[in-house]
Short mmCIF file of C-alpha atoms in Angstrom, two decimals:
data_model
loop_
_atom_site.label_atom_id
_atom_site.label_comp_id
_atom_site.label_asym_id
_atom_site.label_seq_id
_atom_site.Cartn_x
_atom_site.Cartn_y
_atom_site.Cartn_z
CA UNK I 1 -27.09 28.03 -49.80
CA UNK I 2 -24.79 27.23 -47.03
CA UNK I 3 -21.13 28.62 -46.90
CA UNK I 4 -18.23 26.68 -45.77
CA UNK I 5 -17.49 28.60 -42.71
CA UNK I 6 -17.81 26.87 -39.35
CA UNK I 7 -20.87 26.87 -37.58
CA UNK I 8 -20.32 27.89 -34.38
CA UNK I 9 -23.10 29.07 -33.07
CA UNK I 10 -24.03 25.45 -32.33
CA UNK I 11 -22.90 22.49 -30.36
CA UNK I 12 -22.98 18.74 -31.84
CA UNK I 13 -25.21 16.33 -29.51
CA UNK I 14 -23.69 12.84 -29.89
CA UNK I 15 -24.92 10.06 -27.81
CA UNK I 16 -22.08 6.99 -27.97
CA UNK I 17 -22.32 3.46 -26.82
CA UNK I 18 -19.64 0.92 -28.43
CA UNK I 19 -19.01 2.81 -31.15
CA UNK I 20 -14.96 2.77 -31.05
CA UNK I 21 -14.77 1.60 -34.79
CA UNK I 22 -16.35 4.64 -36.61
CA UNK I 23 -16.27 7.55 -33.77
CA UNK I 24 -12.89 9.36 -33.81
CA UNK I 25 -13.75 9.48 -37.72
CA UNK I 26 -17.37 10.56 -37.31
CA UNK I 27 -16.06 14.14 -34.42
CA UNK I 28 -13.12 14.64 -36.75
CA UNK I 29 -15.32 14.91 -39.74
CA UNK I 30 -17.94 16.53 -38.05
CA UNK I 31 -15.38 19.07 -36.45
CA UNK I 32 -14.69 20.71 -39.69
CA UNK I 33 -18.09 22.43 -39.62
CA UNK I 34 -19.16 22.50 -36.30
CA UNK I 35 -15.95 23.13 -33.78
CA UNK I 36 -18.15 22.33 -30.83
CA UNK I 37 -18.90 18.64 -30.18
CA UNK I 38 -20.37 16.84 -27.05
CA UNK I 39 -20.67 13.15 -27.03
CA UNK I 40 -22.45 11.32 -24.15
CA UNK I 41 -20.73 8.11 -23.17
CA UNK I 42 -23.18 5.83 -22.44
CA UNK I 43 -21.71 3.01 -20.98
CA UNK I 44 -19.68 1.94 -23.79
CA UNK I 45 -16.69 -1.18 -23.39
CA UNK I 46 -15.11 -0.43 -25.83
CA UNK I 47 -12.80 2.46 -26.13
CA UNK I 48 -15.47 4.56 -27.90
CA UNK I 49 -15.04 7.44 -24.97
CA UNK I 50 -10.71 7.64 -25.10
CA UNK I 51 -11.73 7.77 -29.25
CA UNK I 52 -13.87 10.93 -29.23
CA UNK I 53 -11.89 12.81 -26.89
CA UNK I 54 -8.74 12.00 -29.06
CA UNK I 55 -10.87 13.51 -31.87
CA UNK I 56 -11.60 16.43 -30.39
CA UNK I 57 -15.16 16.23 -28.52
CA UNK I 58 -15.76 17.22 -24.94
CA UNK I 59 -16.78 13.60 -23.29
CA UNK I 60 -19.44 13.53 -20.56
CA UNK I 61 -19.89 10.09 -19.17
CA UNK I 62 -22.49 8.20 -17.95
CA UNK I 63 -21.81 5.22 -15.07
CA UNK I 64 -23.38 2.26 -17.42
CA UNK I 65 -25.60 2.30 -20.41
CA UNK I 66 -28.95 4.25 -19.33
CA UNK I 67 -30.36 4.12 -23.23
CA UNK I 68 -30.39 6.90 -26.11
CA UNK I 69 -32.89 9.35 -24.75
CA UNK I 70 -31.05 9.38 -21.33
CA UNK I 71 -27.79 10.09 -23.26
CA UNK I 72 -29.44 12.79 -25.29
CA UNK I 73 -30.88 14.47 -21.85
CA UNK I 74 -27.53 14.65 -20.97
CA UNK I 75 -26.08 16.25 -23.96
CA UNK I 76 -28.67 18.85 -24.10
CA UNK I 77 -28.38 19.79 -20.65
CA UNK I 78 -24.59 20.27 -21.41
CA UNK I 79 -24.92 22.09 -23.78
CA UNK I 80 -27.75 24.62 -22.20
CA UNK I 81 -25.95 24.69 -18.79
CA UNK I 82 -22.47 24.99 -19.92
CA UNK I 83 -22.33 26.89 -22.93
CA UNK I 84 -24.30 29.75 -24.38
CA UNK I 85 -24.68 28.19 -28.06
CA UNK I 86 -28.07 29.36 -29.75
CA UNK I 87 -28.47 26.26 -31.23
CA UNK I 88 -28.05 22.32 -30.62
CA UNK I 89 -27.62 19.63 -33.20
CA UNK I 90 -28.53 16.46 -32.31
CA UNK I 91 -26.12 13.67 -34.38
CA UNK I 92 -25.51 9.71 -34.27
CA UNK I 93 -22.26 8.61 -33.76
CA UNK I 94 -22.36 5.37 -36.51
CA UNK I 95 -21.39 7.78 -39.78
CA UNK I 96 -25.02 7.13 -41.04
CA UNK I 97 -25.40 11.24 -40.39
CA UNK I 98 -23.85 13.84 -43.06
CA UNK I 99 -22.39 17.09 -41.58
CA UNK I 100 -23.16 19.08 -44.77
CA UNK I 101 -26.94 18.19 -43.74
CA UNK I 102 -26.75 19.08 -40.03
CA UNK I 103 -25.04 22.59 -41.11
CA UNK I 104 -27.59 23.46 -44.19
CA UNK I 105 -30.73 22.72 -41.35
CA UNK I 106 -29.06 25.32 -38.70
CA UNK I 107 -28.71 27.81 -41.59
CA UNK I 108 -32.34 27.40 -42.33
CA UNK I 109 -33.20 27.76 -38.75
CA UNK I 110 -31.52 30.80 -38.81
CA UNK I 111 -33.15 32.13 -41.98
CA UNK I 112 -36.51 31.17 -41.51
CA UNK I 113 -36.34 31.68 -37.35
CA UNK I 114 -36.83 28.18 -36.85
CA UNK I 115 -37.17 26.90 -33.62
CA UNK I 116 -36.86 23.17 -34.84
CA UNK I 117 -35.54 21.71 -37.84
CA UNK I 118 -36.42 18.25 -38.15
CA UNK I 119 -34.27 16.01 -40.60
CA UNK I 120 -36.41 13.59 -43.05
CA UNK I 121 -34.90 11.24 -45.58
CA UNK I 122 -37.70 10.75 -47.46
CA UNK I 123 -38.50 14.31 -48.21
CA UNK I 124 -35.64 13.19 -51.69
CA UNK I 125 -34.60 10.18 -52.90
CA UNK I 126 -31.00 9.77 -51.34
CA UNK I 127 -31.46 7.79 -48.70
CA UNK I 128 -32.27 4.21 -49.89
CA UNK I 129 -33.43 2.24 -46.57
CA UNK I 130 -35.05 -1.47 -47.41
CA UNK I 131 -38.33 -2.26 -48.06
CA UNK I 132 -39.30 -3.74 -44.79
CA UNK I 133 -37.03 -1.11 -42.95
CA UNK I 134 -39.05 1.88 -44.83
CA UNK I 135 -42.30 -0.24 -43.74
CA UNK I 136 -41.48 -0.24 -39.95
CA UNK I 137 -40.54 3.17 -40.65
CA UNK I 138 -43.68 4.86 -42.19
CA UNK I 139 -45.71 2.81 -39.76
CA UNK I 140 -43.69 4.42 -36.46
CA UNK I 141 -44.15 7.91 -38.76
CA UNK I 142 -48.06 7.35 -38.75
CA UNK I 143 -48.26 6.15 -34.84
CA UNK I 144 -46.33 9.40 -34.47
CA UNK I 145 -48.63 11.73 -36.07
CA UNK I 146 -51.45 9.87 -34.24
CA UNK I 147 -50.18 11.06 -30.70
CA UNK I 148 -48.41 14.21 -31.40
CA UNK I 149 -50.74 16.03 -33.89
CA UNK I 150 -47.95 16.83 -36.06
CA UNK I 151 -47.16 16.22 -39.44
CA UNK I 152 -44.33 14.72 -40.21
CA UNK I 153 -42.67 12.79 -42.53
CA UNK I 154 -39.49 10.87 -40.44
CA UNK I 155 -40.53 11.50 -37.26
CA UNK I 156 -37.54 8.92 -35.87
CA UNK I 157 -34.66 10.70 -37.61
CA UNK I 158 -31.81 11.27 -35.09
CA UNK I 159 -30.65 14.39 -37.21
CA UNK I 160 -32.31 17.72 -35.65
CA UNK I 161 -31.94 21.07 -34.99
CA UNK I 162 -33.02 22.62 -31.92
CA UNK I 163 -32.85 26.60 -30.63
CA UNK I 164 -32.13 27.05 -27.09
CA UNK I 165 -35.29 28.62 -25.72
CA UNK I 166 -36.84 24.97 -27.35
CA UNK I 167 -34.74 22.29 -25.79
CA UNK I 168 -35.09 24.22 -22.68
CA UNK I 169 -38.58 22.99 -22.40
CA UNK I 170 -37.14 19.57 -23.11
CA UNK I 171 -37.62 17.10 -20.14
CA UNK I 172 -37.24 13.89 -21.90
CA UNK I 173 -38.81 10.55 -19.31
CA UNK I 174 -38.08 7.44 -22.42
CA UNK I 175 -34.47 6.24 -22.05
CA UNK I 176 -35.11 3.77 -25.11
CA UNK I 177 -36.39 4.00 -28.79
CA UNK I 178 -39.58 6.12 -27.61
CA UNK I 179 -37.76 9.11 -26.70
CA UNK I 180 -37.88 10.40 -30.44
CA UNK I 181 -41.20 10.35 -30.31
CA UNK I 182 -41.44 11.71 -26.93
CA UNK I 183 -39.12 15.41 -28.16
CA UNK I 184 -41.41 15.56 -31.24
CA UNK I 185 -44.29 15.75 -28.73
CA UNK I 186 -42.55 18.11 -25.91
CA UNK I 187 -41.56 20.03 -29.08
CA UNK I 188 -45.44 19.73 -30.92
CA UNK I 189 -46.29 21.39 -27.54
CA UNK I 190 -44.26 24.58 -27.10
CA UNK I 191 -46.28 26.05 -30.11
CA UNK I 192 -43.01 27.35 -31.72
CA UNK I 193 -41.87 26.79 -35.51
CA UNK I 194 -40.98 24.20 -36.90
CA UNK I 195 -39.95 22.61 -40.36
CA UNK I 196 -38.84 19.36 -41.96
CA UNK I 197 -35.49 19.56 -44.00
CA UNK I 198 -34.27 16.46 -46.32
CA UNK I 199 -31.27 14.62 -45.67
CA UNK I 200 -29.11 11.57 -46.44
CA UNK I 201 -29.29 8.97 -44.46
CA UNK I 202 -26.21 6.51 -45.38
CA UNK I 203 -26.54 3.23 -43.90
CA UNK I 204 -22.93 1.64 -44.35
CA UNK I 205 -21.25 -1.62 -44.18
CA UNK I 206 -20.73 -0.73 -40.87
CA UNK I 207 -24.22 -0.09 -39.54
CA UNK I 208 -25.63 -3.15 -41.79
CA UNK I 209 -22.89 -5.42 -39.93
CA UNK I 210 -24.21 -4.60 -36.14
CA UNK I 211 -27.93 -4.72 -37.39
CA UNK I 212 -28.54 -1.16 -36.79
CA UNK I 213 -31.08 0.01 -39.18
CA UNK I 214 -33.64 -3.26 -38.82
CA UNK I 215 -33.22 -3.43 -35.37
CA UNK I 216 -33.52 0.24 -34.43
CA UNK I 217 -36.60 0.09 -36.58
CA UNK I 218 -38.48 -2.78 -34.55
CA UNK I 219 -37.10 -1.47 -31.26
CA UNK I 220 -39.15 2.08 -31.95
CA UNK I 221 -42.31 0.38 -32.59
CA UNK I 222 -41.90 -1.99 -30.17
CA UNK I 223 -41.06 1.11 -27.68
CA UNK I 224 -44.17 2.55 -29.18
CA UNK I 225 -46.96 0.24 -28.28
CA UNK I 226 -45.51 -0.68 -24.71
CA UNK I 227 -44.49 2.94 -23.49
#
């Protein structure tokens, strides 16, 4: 059972491209459980930088758009060179994420001396994603598996908790789509432990409108076969 204090302990990862609609709401929400927020500017046209610094998050920018996995590089070295937080949370910037979630896995990491909590949404029955998007989904899960040796159940949920001696040994090569599967692997490897923890995944108006959820979907199996 998690309490309501703030989490402090750990540092938000949130990678940002053209998100200026939803991301001074997504760090101000998130801020009132986890004070500590970095969001890697990837790029973005848009404004989306100017709106997560006037929300509160520290704003490290990148030149033009390098892809997720860069973005998330960046945020973890941040947050391991610049800050001595045990733990890092890594968190999309769209509102499909729920901060109740993030700060329930890094109280189970604590608990249980996780080194790696990995989010799942279909570990309950919350998150309702499409039938062809849970397809793509469970297919990218399997190909996964197949190459890492782990067992997972959402192995391309953006929602995870890592400890600092983990995403040390983090040296992440896939800008795109394949990076997720790329830190389950780097992760697979270090030997340390590791759990799955259900959460919500809402996919909103929002995310539905810019053809997130499909998209991201075919991009990771696409990013799959050809990496």
């Amino acid at each position: 059972m998690t309490t309501e204090s703030p989490v402090t302990d750990a540092w938000l990862v949130v990678p940002l491209y053209n998100e200026a609609a939803v991301i001074g709401d997504v760090v101000a929400a998130a801020r009132t459980r986890f004070p500590h927020v970095v969001c890697v500017d990837d790029g973005s046209s848009d404004g989306s930088a100017a709106a997560a610094e006037a929300a509160g998050a520290v704003v490290v920018h990148h030149p033009f758009n390098l892809g997720q996995g860069a973005a998330l590089q960046t945020g973890m070295r941040y947050v391991l060179e610049q800050t001595d937080a045990e733990y890092l949370v890594t968190f999309d910037a769209d509102g499909q994420h729920q901060v109740e979630d993030a700060a329930a896995m890094v109280d189970v990491a604590r608990r249980e001396g996780l080194a790696v909590v990995f989010g799942s949404r279909f570990l309950d029955e919350r998150t309702r994603p499409g039938l062809l998007k849970r397809l793509v989904l469970r297919t990218a899960v399997w190909v996964t598996n197949q190459s890492t040796g782990l067992r997972l159940t959402d192995a391309h949920n953006g929602l995870r908790v890592i400890r600092r001696d983990a995403a040390a040994k983090l040296d992440l090569k896939q800008n795109r789509m394949a990076h997720a599967t790329e830190i389950v692997l780097n992760l697979g490897r270090t030997g340390l432990p590791w759990a799955e923890h259900p959460v919500h995944v809402l996919y909103t108006d929002y995310s539905r409108g810019k053809g997130q959820s499909l998209l991201n979907s075919v991009n990771i199996l696409v990013d799959l076969v050809f990496n």
